[in-house]
Amino acid sequence: MIKLRYSKRLFKRSFSSKQASACGGGDGNAASAGVGGGAGEIEWEVRPGGMLVQKRERRGDEEVIVVRVSTGFSWHDVSIGATSTFGELKVLLSMVTGLEPREQRLLFRGKERDDTDHLHMVGVRDKDKVLLLEDPALKDMKLRALAARVVWSSCQPFIQV
């Protein structure tokens, strides 16, 4: 059996001084014991299912993170919602790089990620790095099509008027 001790520091945000004195907290300083905004303190929140989790900082309605996307020889900093998918990130990157989303491969922590994977579920946080590669199969098809156009256009007879 595990014994859990009451921690004043853990519940500092959701526990007011009136509630502390009503619960037998003594002089009412239970809530203010850890308040002061120290750099190492963690804020907690209770999710609707009852799970206690670390509180996320939110800007507006959704948390916005900055992801550094490296293309090998250059990089781009992209602002995107933390709950967005890799497919949505590809759409943003298509505006920056000119590559269509179907031509892109995104790798995070050494693994290629699907378009349906959510950034926060995979573990992408603010200022994390994602690697962007051009799909080699599509790149090869583009080069073959370009070479076929060049060969075909050079076979045209030269007509002077």
Coordinates of N, CA and C in Angstrom, one line a residue:
M1 N 0.8 -1.2 0.0 CA 0.0 0.0 0.0 C 0.9 1.2 0.0
I2 N 0.5 2.2 -0.8 CA 1.3 3.5 -0.9 C 0.6 4.5 -0.1
K3 N 1.4 5.2 0.7 CA 0.8 6.4 1.5 C 1.2 7.7 0.7
L4 N 0.2 8.5 0.5 CA 0.4 9.8 -0.1 C 0.3 10.9 1.0
R5 N 1.2 11.7 1.0 CA 1.2 12.8 2.0 C 0.7 14.0 1.3
Y6 N 0.0 14.9 2.1 CA -0.5 16.1 1.6 C 0.7 17.1 1.4
S7 N 0.8 17.6 0.2 CA 1.8 18.6 -0.1 C 1.3 19.9 -0.4
K8 N 1.6 20.9 0.4 CA 1.1 22.3 0.2 C 1.7 22.8 -1.1
R9 N 2.9 22.5 -1.4 CA 3.5 23.0 -2.6 C 2.8 22.5 -3.9
L10 N 2.4 21.3 -3.9 CA 1.8 20.7 -5.1 C 0.5 21.3 -5.5
F11 N -0.3 21.7 -4.5 CA -1.6 22.3 -4.7 C -1.7 23.8 -4.4
K12 N -0.6 24.5 -4.6 CA -0.6 25.9 -4.2 C -1.6 26.8 -5.0
R13 N -1.9 26.5 -6.2 CA -2.8 27.3 -7.0 C -4.2 27.0 -6.7
S14 N -4.6 25.8 -6.5 CA -6.0 25.5 -6.3 C -6.4 25.5 -4.9
F15 N -5.6 25.9 -4.0 CA -5.9 25.9 -2.5 C -5.8 27.2 -1.9
S16 N -6.9 27.9 -1.7 CA -6.9 29.3 -1.1 C -6.7 29.3 0.4
S17 N -6.4 30.4 0.9 CA -6.1 30.5 2.3 C -7.4 30.3 3.1
K18 N -8.5 30.7 2.6 CA -9.8 30.4 3.3 C -10.1 28.9 3.4
Q19 N -9.8 28.2 2.3 CA -10.0 26.8 2.4 C -9.0 26.1 3.3
A20 N -7.8 26.7 3.4 CA -6.7 26.1 4.3 C -7.1 26.2 5.7
S21 N -7.7 27.4 6.1 CA -8.1 27.5 7.5 C -9.3 26.7 7.8
A22 N -10.2 26.5 6.8 CA -11.4 25.7 7.0 C -11.0 24.2 7.1
C23 N -10.0 23.8 6.5 CA -9.6 22.4 6.5 C -8.6 22.1 7.6
G24 N -8.4 23.1 8.5 CA -7.5 22.9 9.6 C -6.1 23.2 9.3
G25 N -5.9 24.1 8.3 CA -4.5 24.5 7.9 C -3.8 25.4 8.9
G26 N -4.4 25.7 10.0 CA -3.7 26.5 11.0 C -4.0 28.0 10.7
D27 N -2.9 28.7 10.5 CA -3.0 30.2 10.5 C -3.4 30.7 9.1
G28 N -3.7 29.9 8.1 CA -4.1 30.3 6.8 C -3.0 30.6 5.8
N29 N -1.7 30.3 6.2 CA -0.6 30.5 5.3 C -0.2 29.3 4.5
A30 N -1.1 28.3 4.4 CA -0.8 27.1 3.7 C -0.7 27.4 2.2
A31 N -1.5 28.3 1.7 CA -1.5 28.6 0.2 C -0.4 29.5 -0.1
S32 N 0.0 30.4 0.8 CA 1.0 31.3 0.4 C 2.4 30.8 0.8
A33 N 2.5 29.6 1.2 CA 3.9 29.1 1.6 C 4.8 29.0 0.4
G34 N 4.3 28.5 -0.7 CA 5.2 28.4 -1.9 C 5.0 29.4 -2.9
V35 N 4.0 30.4 -2.7 CA 3.8 31.4 -3.7 C 4.9 32.5 -3.7
G36 N 5.2 32.9 -4.8 CA 6.3 33.9 -4.9 C 6.9 33.8 -6.3
G37 N 6.5 32.8 -7.1 CA 6.9 32.7 -8.4 C 8.4 32.4 -8.6
G38 N 8.9 31.4 -7.8 CA 10.2 31.0 -7.9 C 10.4 30.3 -9.3
A39 N 11.6 30.3 -9.8 CA 11.9 29.8 -11.1 C 11.8 28.3 -11.2
G40 N 12.0 27.6 -10.1 CA 11.9 26.1 -10.1 C 10.6 25.5 -9.8
E41 N 9.6 26.4 -9.4 CA 8.3 25.8 -9.0 C 7.5 25.4 -10.2
I42 N 6.7 24.4 -10.0 CA 5.8 23.8 -11.1 C 4.4 24.1 -10.8
E43 N 3.6 24.6 -11.8 CA 2.2 24.8 -11.6 C 1.5 23.6 -12.1
W44 N 0.4 23.2 -11.4 CA -0.4 22.0 -11.7 C -1.8 22.4 -12.0
E45 N -2.5 21.6 -12.8 CA -3.9 21.7 -13.1 C -4.6 20.4 -13.1
V46 N -5.9 20.3 -12.8 CA -6.6 19.1 -12.9 C -7.4 19.1 -14.1
R47 N -7.2 18.1 -15.0 CA -8.0 17.9 -16.2 C -9.4 17.4 -15.9
P48 N -10.3 17.6 -16.9 CA -11.7 17.1 -16.7 C -11.8 15.7 -16.3
G49 N -10.9 14.8 -16.7 CA -11.0 13.4 -16.3 C -10.5 13.2 -14.8
G50 N -10.0 14.2 -14.2 CA -9.5 14.1 -12.8 C -8.0 13.9 -12.8
M51 N -7.3 13.9 -13.9 CA -5.8 13.6 -13.9 C -5.1 14.9 -13.5
L52 N -4.2 14.8 -12.6 CA -3.3 16.0 -12.3 C -2.1 16.1 -13.2
V53 N -2.0 17.2 -13.9 CA -0.9 17.3 -14.9 C -0.3 18.7 -14.7
Q54 N 0.9 18.8 -15.2 CA 1.6 20.1 -15.2 C 0.9 21.1 -16.1
K55 N 0.7 22.3 -15.6 CA 0.0 23.3 -16.3 C 0.8 23.8 -17.4
R56 N 0.2 24.0 -18.6 CA 0.8 24.5 -19.8 C 0.6 26.0 -19.9
E57 N 1.6 26.7 -20.4 CA 1.4 28.1 -20.6 C 0.6 28.3 -21.9
R58 N -0.4 29.1 -21.9 CA -1.3 29.3 -23.1 C -1.2 30.7 -23.5
R59 N -1.2 30.9 -24.8 CA -1.3 32.2 -25.4 C -2.6 32.2 -26.2
G60 N -3.6 32.9 -25.7 CA -4.9 32.9 -26.3 C -5.6 31.6 -26.0
D61 N -6.1 31.0 -27.1 CA -6.9 29.8 -26.9 C -6.0 28.6 -27.0
E62 N -4.9 28.6 -27.7 CA -4.1 27.5 -27.9 C -2.6 27.8 -27.7
E63 N -1.9 26.9 -27.2 CA -0.5 27.1 -27.0 C 0.2 27.1 -28.3
V64 N 1.1 28.1 -28.5 CA 1.8 28.3 -29.7 C 3.3 28.0 -29.5
I65 N 3.9 27.1 -30.3 CA 5.3 26.8 -30.1 C 6.0 27.2 -31.4
V66 N 7.3 27.4 -31.3 CA 8.2 27.7 -32.4 C 9.0 26.4 -32.7
V67 N 8.9 25.9 -33.9 CA 9.7 24.7 -34.3 C 10.7 25.1 -35.3
R68 N 11.9 24.7 -35.1 CA 13.0 25.0 -36.1 C 13.1 23.8 -37.0
V69 N 12.8 24.1 -38.3 CA 12.8 23.1 -39.3 C 14.1 23.2 -40.2
S70 N 14.9 22.2 -40.2 CA 16.2 22.2 -40.9 C 16.0 21.5 -42.2
T71 N 16.5 22.1 -43.2 CA 16.5 21.5 -44.6 C 17.9 21.0 -45.0
G72 N 18.8 20.9 -44.1 CA 20.1 20.5 -44.5 C 21.1 21.7 -44.6
F73 N 20.8 22.5 -45.5 CA 21.7 23.7 -45.7 C 21.1 25.0 -45.1
S74 N 19.9 25.0 -44.8 CA 19.2 26.2 -44.2 C 18.2 25.7 -43.2
W75 N 17.6 26.7 -42.4 CA 16.6 26.3 -41.4 C 15.6 27.4 -41.4
H76 N 14.4 27.1 -40.9 CA 13.3 28.0 -40.8 C 12.6 27.9 -39.4
D77 N 12.3 29.0 -38.8 CA 11.6 28.9 -37.5 C 10.1 29.1 -37.8
V78 N 9.3 28.2 -37.5 CA 7.9 28.2 -37.8 C 7.0 28.2 -36.5
S79 N 6.1 29.1 -36.4 CA 5.2 29.2 -35.3 C 3.9 28.4 -35.6
I80 N 3.6 27.5 -34.7 CA 2.4 26.6 -35.0 C 1.8 26.2 -33.7
G81 N 0.6 25.8 -33.7 CA -0.1 25.4 -32.4 C 0.5 24.0 -32.0
A82 N 0.5 23.9 -30.7 CA 1.2 22.6 -30.1 C 0.3 21.4 -30.4
T83 N -1.0 21.6 -30.6 CA -1.8 20.4 -30.9 C -2.0 20.2 -32.4
S84 N -1.3 20.9 -33.2 CA -1.4 20.7 -34.7 C -0.8 19.3 -35.1
T85 N -1.0 19.0 -36.3 CA -0.5 17.7 -36.9 C 0.7 18.0 -37.7
F86 N 1.5 17.0 -38.1 CA 2.6 17.1 -39.0 C 2.1 17.5 -40.4
G87 N 0.9 17.1 -40.7 CA 0.4 17.5 -42.0 C 0.2 19.0 -42.1
E88 N -0.3 19.6 -41.0 CA -0.5 21.0 -41.0 C 0.8 21.8 -41.0
L89 N 1.8 21.2 -40.3 CA 3.2 21.7 -40.4 C 3.7 21.7 -41.8
K90 N 3.4 20.6 -42.6 CA 3.9 20.5 -44.0 C 3.2 21.6 -44.8
V91 N 1.9 21.9 -44.5 CA 1.3 23.0 -45.3 C 1.9 24.3 -45.1
L92 N 2.3 24.6 -43.8 CA 3.0 25.8 -43.5 C 4.4 25.9 -44.2
L93 N 5.1 24.7 -44.2 CA 6.4 24.7 -44.8 C 6.3 24.8 -46.3
S94 N 5.2 24.4 -46.9 CA 5.1 24.5 -48.3 C 5.1 26.0 -48.8
M95 N 4.5 26.8 -47.9 CA 4.5 28.3 -48.2 C 6.0 28.9 -48.1
V96 N 6.7 28.3 -47.2 CA 8.1 28.8 -46.9 C 9.1 28.3 -47.9
T97 N 9.0 27.0 -48.2 CA 10.1 26.3 -49.0 C 9.7 26.1 -50.4
G98 N 8.4 26.1 -50.8 CA 8.0 25.9 -52.1 C 7.8 24.4 -52.5
L99 N 8.1 23.5 -51.6 CA 7.9 22.1 -51.8 C 6.4 21.8 -51.4
E100 N 5.8 21.0 -52.3 CA 4.4 20.6 -52.0 C 4.4 19.7 -50.7
P101 N 3.3 19.6 -50.0 CA 3.3 18.8 -48.8 C 3.5 17.3 -49.1
R102 N 3.1 16.8 -50.3 CA 3.3 15.4 -50.6 C 4.8 15.1 -51.0
E103 N 5.6 16.2 -51.2 CA 7.0 16.0 -51.6 C 7.9 16.1 -50.3
Q104 N 7.3 16.3 -49.2 CA 8.1 16.5 -48.0 C 8.0 15.3 -47.1
R105 N 9.2 15.1 -46.4 CA 9.3 14.0 -45.4 C 9.8 14.7 -44.1
L106 N 9.1 14.6 -43.0 CA 9.5 15.3 -41.8 C 9.9 14.2 -40.8
L107 N 11.1 14.4 -40.2 CA 11.7 13.5 -39.3 C 11.9 14.2 -37.9
F108 N 11.5 13.6 -36.9 CA 11.6 14.1 -35.5 C 12.2 13.0 -34.7
R109 N 13.3 13.2 -34.0 CA 14.0 12.2 -33.2 C 14.3 11.0 -34.0
G110 N 14.8 11.2 -35.3 CA 15.2 10.1 -36.1 C 14.2 9.3 -36.8
K111 N 12.9 9.6 -36.6 CA 11.8 8.8 -37.2 C 11.0 9.7 -38.1
E112 N 10.6 9.1 -39.2 CA 9.7 9.9 -40.1 C 8.3 9.8 -39.4
R113 N 7.6 11.0 -39.4 CA 6.3 11.1 -38.8 C 5.2 11.1 -39.8
D114 N 4.1 10.5 -39.5 CA 2.9 10.6 -40.4 C 2.2 11.9 -40.4
D115 N 1.4 12.2 -41.4 CA 0.7 13.5 -41.4 C -0.3 13.6 -40.3
T116 N -0.8 12.5 -39.8 CA -1.9 12.5 -38.8 C -1.3 12.5 -37.4
D117 N 0.0 12.4 -37.2 CA 0.6 12.5 -35.9 C 0.5 13.9 -35.3
H118 N 0.1 14.0 -34.1 CA 0.0 15.3 -33.5 C 1.4 15.7 -32.9
L119 N 1.8 16.9 -32.9 CA 3.1 17.4 -32.5 C 3.2 17.1 -31.0
H120 N 2.2 17.5 -30.2 CA 2.4 17.3 -28.7 C 2.3 15.9 -28.3
M121 N 1.7 15.0 -29.1 CA 1.7 13.6 -28.7 C 3.0 12.9 -29.0
V122 N 3.7 13.4 -30.0 CA 5.0 12.8 -30.3 C 6.1 13.4 -29.4
G123 N 5.9 14.5 -28.8 CA 6.8 15.1 -27.9 C 7.5 16.4 -28.4
V124 N 7.0 17.0 -29.4 CA 7.6 18.2 -30.0 C 7.2 19.3 -29.0
R125 N 8.2 20.1 -28.5 CA 8.0 21.2 -27.7 C 8.6 22.5 -28.3
D126 N 8.5 23.5 -27.6 CA 9.0 24.8 -28.1 C 10.5 24.8 -28.3
K127 N 10.9 25.3 -29.5 CA 12.3 25.3 -29.9 C 12.9 24.0 -30.2
D128 N 12.1 23.0 -30.5 CA 12.6 21.7 -30.9 C 12.9 21.7 -32.4
K129 N 13.8 20.8 -32.8 CA 14.2 20.7 -34.2 C 13.6 19.6 -35.0
V130 N 13.1 19.9 -36.2 CA 12.5 18.9 -37.1 C 13.3 18.9 -38.4
L131 N 13.6 17.8 -38.9 CA 14.3 17.7 -40.2 C 13.4 17.5 -41.3
L132 N 13.6 18.4 -42.4 CA 12.8 18.3 -43.6 C 13.6 17.8 -44.7
L133 N 13.1 16.7 -45.3 CA 13.8 16.1 -46.5 C 12.8 16.0 -47.6
E134 N 13.3 16.2 -48.8 CA 12.5 16.0 -50.0 C 12.4 14.5 -50.3
D135 N 11.2 14.1 -50.6 CA 10.9 12.7 -50.9 C 11.8 12.2 -52.1
P136 N 12.7 11.3 -51.9 CA 13.6 10.9 -53.0 C 12.8 10.3 -54.2
A137 N 11.7 9.6 -54.0 CA 11.0 9.0 -55.1 C 10.4 10.1 -56.0
L138 N 9.8 11.1 -55.4 CA 9.2 12.2 -56.1 C 10.3 13.1 -56.8
K139 N 11.4 13.2 -56.1 CA 12.5 14.0 -56.6 C 13.1 13.3 -57.9
D140 N 13.2 12.0 -57.8 CA 13.6 11.2 -59.0 C 12.6 11.3 -60.2
M141 N 11.3 11.3 -59.9 CA 10.3 11.4 -60.9 C 10.4 12.8 -61.5
K142 N 10.6 13.9 -60.7 CA 10.8 15.2 -61.3 C 12.0 15.3 -62.2
L143 N 13.1 14.7 -61.8 CA 14.3 14.8 -62.6 C 14.1 14.0 -63.9
R144 N 13.5 12.9 -63.9 CA 13.2 12.1 -65.1 C 12.3 12.9 -66.1
A145 N 11.3 13.5 -65.5 CA 10.3 14.3 -66.3 C 11.1 15.5 -67.0
L146 N 11.9 16.2 -66.2 CA 12.7 17.3 -66.7 C 13.7 16.8 -67.8
A147 N 14.3 15.7 -67.6 CA 15.2 15.2 -68.6 C 14.5 14.8 -69.9
A148 N 13.3 14.2 -69.7 CA 12.5 13.8 -70.9 C 12.1 15.0 -71.7
R149 N 11.7 16.1 -71.0 CA 11.4 17.4 -71.7 C 12.6 17.9 -72.5
V150 N 13.7 17.9 -71.8 CA 14.9 18.5 -72.5 C 15.3 17.6 -73.7
V151 N 15.3 16.3 -73.6 CA 15.6 15.4 -74.7 C 14.6 15.6 -75.8
W152 N 13.3 15.7 -75.5 CA 12.2 15.8 -76.5 C 12.3 17.1 -77.2
S153 N 12.6 18.2 -76.5 CA 12.7 19.5 -77.1 C 13.9 19.7 -78.0
S154 N 15.0 19.0 -77.7 CA 16.2 19.0 -78.5 C 16.0 18.3 -79.8
C155 N 15.1 17.3 -79.9 CA 14.8 16.6 -81.1 C 13.9 17.3 -82.0
Q156 N 13.4 18.4 -81.7 CA 12.5 19.2 -82.6 C 13.4 19.8 -83.7
P157 N 12.9 19.7 -84.9 CA 13.7 20.3 -86.0 C 13.7 21.8 -85.9
F158 N 14.8 22.4 -86.3 CA 14.9 23.8 -86.3 C 14.3 24.4 -87.6
I159 N 13.3 25.2 -87.5 CA 12.7 25.8 -88.6 C 12.9 27.3 -88.6
Q160 N 13.4 27.8 -89.7 CA 13.6 29.3 -89.9 C 12.5 29.8 -90.7
V161 N 11.9 30.9 -90.4 CA 10.9 31.5 -91.2 C 11.4 32.8 -91.8

